[in-house]
GROMACS .gro file of C-alpha atoms in nm:
model
  189
    1MET     CA    1   1.022  -0.082  -1.525
    2ALA     CA    2   1.222   0.223  -1.422
    3VAL     CA    3   1.089   0.576  -1.391
    4ASP     CA    4   1.210   0.791  -1.681
    5LYS     CA    5   1.389   1.056  -1.475
    6ALA     CA    6   1.451   1.296  -1.764
    7ARG     CA    7   1.085   1.294  -1.870
    8VAL     CA    8   0.965   1.350  -1.512
    9GLU     CA    9   1.210   1.641  -1.471
   10ALA     CA   10   1.088   1.800  -1.796
   11ALA     CA   11   0.724   1.753  -1.696
   12VAL     CA   12   0.778   1.908  -1.352
   13ALA     CA   13   0.958   2.205  -1.505
   14GLU     CA   14   0.661   2.248  -1.740
   15ILE     CA   15   0.413   2.229  -1.450
   16LEU     CA   16   0.608   2.497  -1.263
   17ALA     CA   17   0.601   2.719  -1.570
   18ALA     CA   18   0.230   2.646  -1.623
   19ILE     CA   19   0.140   2.772  -1.273
   20GLY     CA   20   0.331   3.095  -1.337
   21GLU     CA   21   0.657   3.008  -1.160
   22ASP     CA   22   1.012   3.030  -1.291
   23PRO     CA   23   1.155   2.676  -1.277
   24GLY     CA   24   1.505   2.829  -1.290
   25ARG     CA   25   1.472   3.047  -0.980
   26ALA     CA   26   1.693   2.968  -0.680
   27GLY     CA   27   1.434   2.781  -0.471
   28LEU     CA   28   1.301   2.575  -0.762
   29GLU     CA   29   1.604   2.495  -0.974
   30SER     CA   30   1.652   2.151  -0.818
   31THR     CA   31   1.282   2.074  -0.777
   32PRO     CA   32   1.242   1.879  -1.103
   33ARG     CA   33   1.534   1.652  -1.008
   34ARG     CA   34   1.402   1.606  -0.653
   35VAL     CA   35   1.053   1.517  -0.777
   36ALA     CA   36   1.197   1.267  -1.027
   37GLU     CA   37   1.396   1.101  -0.747
   38ALA     CA   38   1.088   1.091  -0.523
   39TYR     CA   39   0.878   0.941  -0.803
   40ARG     CA   40   1.141   0.670  -0.853
   41GLU     CA   41   1.075   0.568  -0.492
   42PHE     CA   42   0.698   0.630  -0.490
   43PHE     CA   43   0.640   0.418  -0.800
   44ALA     CA   44   0.901   0.144  -0.750
   45GLY     CA   45   0.627  -0.119  -0.739
   46ILE     CA   46   0.525  -0.069  -1.103
   47GLY     CA   47   0.617  -0.383  -1.294
   48GLN     CA   48   0.698  -0.583  -0.979
   49ASN     CA   49   0.502  -0.894  -0.891
   50PRO     CA   50   0.397  -0.900  -0.523
   51LEU     CA   51   0.373  -1.280  -0.538
   52ASP     CA   52   0.752  -1.294  -0.571
   53HIS     CA   53   0.765  -1.213  -0.198
   54LEU     CA   54   0.556  -1.519  -0.112
   55THR     CA   55   0.752  -1.793  -0.289
   56ASP     CA   56   0.967  -1.898   0.006
   57THR     CA   57   0.699  -2.061   0.222
   58VAL     CA   58   0.756  -2.321   0.490
   59ALA     CA   59   0.547  -2.636   0.522
   60VAL     CA   60   0.425  -2.671   0.880
   61GLY     CA   61   0.152  -2.932   0.851
   62GLU     CA   62  -0.119  -2.928   1.113
   63HIS     CA   63   0.071  -2.711   1.362
   64THR     CA   64   0.035  -2.369   1.203
   65GLY     CA   65  -0.163  -2.203   1.479
   66GLU     CA   66  -0.499  -2.043   1.437
   67LEU     CA   67  -0.407  -1.700   1.304
   68VAL     CA   68  -0.118  -1.489   1.181
   69LEU     CA   69  -0.182  -1.116   1.230
   70LEU     CA   70   0.058  -0.831   1.161
   71ARG     CA   71  -0.081  -0.507   1.303
   72ASN     CA   72   0.009  -0.144   1.244
   73LEU     CA   73   0.224  -0.181   0.934
   74VAL     CA   74   0.294   0.174   0.819
   75PHE     CA   75   0.250   0.238   0.446
   76ARG     CA   76   0.223   0.521   0.198
   77SER     CA   77   0.097   0.535  -0.156
   78ILE     CA   78   0.004   0.790  -0.419
   79CYS     CA   79  -0.360   0.847  -0.509
   80GLU     CA   80  -0.405   0.796  -0.880
   81HIS     CA   81  -0.674   1.065  -0.901
   82HIS     CA   82  -0.470   1.365  -0.784
   83LEU     CA   83  -0.115   1.223  -0.750
   84LEU     CA   84  -0.124   1.321  -0.384
   85PRO     CA   85  -0.004   1.090  -0.108
   86PHE     CA   86  -0.213   0.883   0.123
   87HIS     CA   87  -0.062   0.709   0.421
   88GLY     CA   88  -0.169   0.502   0.715
   89VAL     CA   89  -0.152   0.162   0.874
   90ALA     CA   90  -0.229  -0.182   0.741
   91HIS     CA   91  -0.336  -0.487   0.938
   92LEU     CA   92  -0.278  -0.816   0.755
   93ALA     CA   93  -0.416  -1.146   0.882
   94TYR     CA   94  -0.431  -1.498   0.747
   95LEU     CA   95  -0.540  -1.840   0.869
   96PRO     CA   96  -0.258  -2.066   0.750
   97GLY     CA   97  -0.325  -2.371   0.540
   98ASP     CA   98  -0.031  -2.607   0.550
   99ARG     CA   99   0.230  -2.336   0.480
  100VAL     CA  100   0.348  -2.011   0.636
  101VAL     CA  101   0.583  -1.741   0.515
  102GLY     CA  102   0.840  -1.530   0.696
  103LEU     CA  103   0.673  -1.233   0.863
  104GLY     CA  104   0.889  -0.983   0.672
  105ARG     CA  105   0.736  -1.104   0.346
  106LEU     CA  106   0.392  -0.961   0.427
  107PRO     CA  107   0.512  -0.597   0.454
  108ALA     CA  108   0.706  -0.654   0.129
  109VAL     CA  109   0.378  -0.743  -0.047
  110LEU     CA  110   0.218  -0.430   0.099
  111GLU     CA  111   0.508  -0.208  -0.011
  112THR     CA  112   0.518  -0.350  -0.364
  113LEU     CA  113   0.147  -0.290  -0.420
  114ALA     CA  114   0.145   0.051  -0.251
  115ALA     CA  115   0.439   0.175  -0.461
  116ARG     CA  116   0.234   0.252  -0.769
  117PRO     CA  117  -0.054   0.489  -0.848
  118GLN     CA  118  -0.337   0.350  -0.638
  119MET     CA  119  -0.682   0.379  -0.492
  120GLN     CA  120  -0.706   0.257  -0.134
  121GLU     CA  121  -1.003   0.036  -0.216
  122ARG     CA  122  -0.812  -0.145  -0.492
  123LEU     CA  123  -0.493  -0.164  -0.285
  124THR     CA  124  -0.684  -0.344  -0.009
  125GLU     CA  125  -0.827  -0.596  -0.257
  126GLU     CA  126  -0.491  -0.650  -0.431
  127ILE     CA  127  -0.317  -0.726  -0.101
  128ALA     CA  128  -0.590  -0.976  -0.007
  129ASP     CA  129  -0.571  -1.141  -0.350
  130ALA     CA  130  -0.192  -1.166  -0.335
  131LEU     CA  131  -0.199  -1.327   0.011
  132GLN     CA  132  -0.475  -1.567  -0.095
  133THR     CA  133  -0.296  -1.666  -0.416
  134GLY     CA  134   0.056  -1.677  -0.275
  135LEU     CA  135  -0.013  -1.855   0.053
  136ASP     CA  136  -0.327  -2.061  -0.019
  137PRO     CA  137  -0.447  -2.002   0.337
  138GLN     CA  138  -0.784  -2.090   0.484
  139GLY     CA  139  -0.868  -1.719   0.496
  140VAL     CA  140  -0.734  -1.365   0.463
  141LEU     CA  141  -0.832  -1.033   0.618
  142VAL     CA  142  -0.679  -0.699   0.518
  143VAL     CA  143  -0.769  -0.370   0.686
  144LEU     CA  144  -0.621  -0.037   0.575
  145ASP     CA  145  -0.673   0.289   0.766
  146ALA     CA  146  -0.533   0.588   0.578
  147VAL     CA  147  -0.532   0.966   0.558
  148HIS     CA  148  -0.561   1.107   0.205
  149GLY     CA  149  -0.391   1.422   0.085
  150CYS     CA  150  -0.682   1.491  -0.150
  151VAL     CA  151  -0.918   1.502   0.151
  152SER     CA  152  -0.691   1.671   0.406
  153ALA     CA  153  -0.502   1.924   0.194
  154ARG     CA  154  -0.752   2.029  -0.073
  155GLY     CA  155  -1.125   2.036  -0.132
  156PRO     CA  156  -1.300   1.954   0.196
  157ARG     CA  157  -0.972   1.982   0.401
  158GLN     CA  158  -1.083   1.730   0.659
  159THR     CA  159  -0.754   1.696   0.846
  160GLY     CA  160  -0.890   1.468   1.119
  161SER     CA  161  -1.052   1.209   0.895
  162SER     CA  162  -0.929   0.872   0.778
  163THR     CA  163  -1.061   0.609   0.543
  164VAL     CA  164  -1.091   0.244   0.644
  165THR     CA  165  -1.115  -0.032   0.383
  166LEU     CA  166  -1.147  -0.405   0.440
  167ALA     CA  167  -1.110  -0.713   0.220
  168SER     CA  168  -1.165  -1.072   0.331
  169ARG     CA  169  -1.127  -1.410   0.168
  170GLY     CA  170  -1.216  -1.767   0.258
  171ALA     CA  171  -1.297  -1.847   0.621
  172LEU     CA  172  -1.241  -1.485   0.723
  173THR     CA  173  -1.544  -1.367   0.528
  174ASP     CA  174  -1.744  -1.493   0.826
  175PRO     CA  175  -1.859  -1.190   1.032
  176VAL     CA  176  -1.784  -1.361   1.364
  177ALA     CA  177  -1.429  -1.451   1.261
  178ARG     CA  178  -1.376  -1.097   1.131
  179ALA     CA  179  -1.510  -0.946   1.454
  180GLU     CA  180  -1.260  -1.141   1.662
  181ILE     CA  181  -0.970  -1.023   1.444
  182MET     CA  182  -1.097  -0.665   1.447
  183ALA     CA  183  -1.095  -0.684   1.829
  184LEU     CA  184  -0.732  -0.804   1.817
  185ILE     CA  185  -0.643  -0.519   1.580
  186GLY     CA  186  -0.810  -0.269   1.812
  187ALA     CA  187  -0.632  -0.411   2.115
  188GLY     CA  188  -0.298  -0.315   1.964
  189ALA     CA  189  -0.391   0.027   1.831
   0.00000   0.00000   0.00000
């Protein structure tokens, strides 16, 4: 599903007029086009299936190792409540079953799910569900740590705060197993 560039441009021009600005003035004349192009990128994940990134797995039998952990994956998304950005780092871990996937596939899942209007809480759960469904591992742990534009730029304007969300599946719902992974995440931060 592609972003309707013409409709976004018209809507942005209307917003500019609604706040008392002249959308045709020198500094704003290209703004509707720029916003439409940005939205094409911000919302590129709409209509894409994150599981498509997890189809090319490799059977490894009993020799998969104990844990796969990708730390400090940078992401950005758009909050569905205010259409303001939130950005941060993701830490994705799974205990392999009998299959693994190329490491570049995990950030692709993250990017696909983040590139749509989101809430951080739901994004965390959707990533965990995709990894659980696509990889059939023994367990999954997803931790997101993000700064929200709606908290830092408006309202309470808490510029030093971040929000941490966590989702776990399978064997990694165990608090002891999670604590060990959280220590590994912290060791790299």
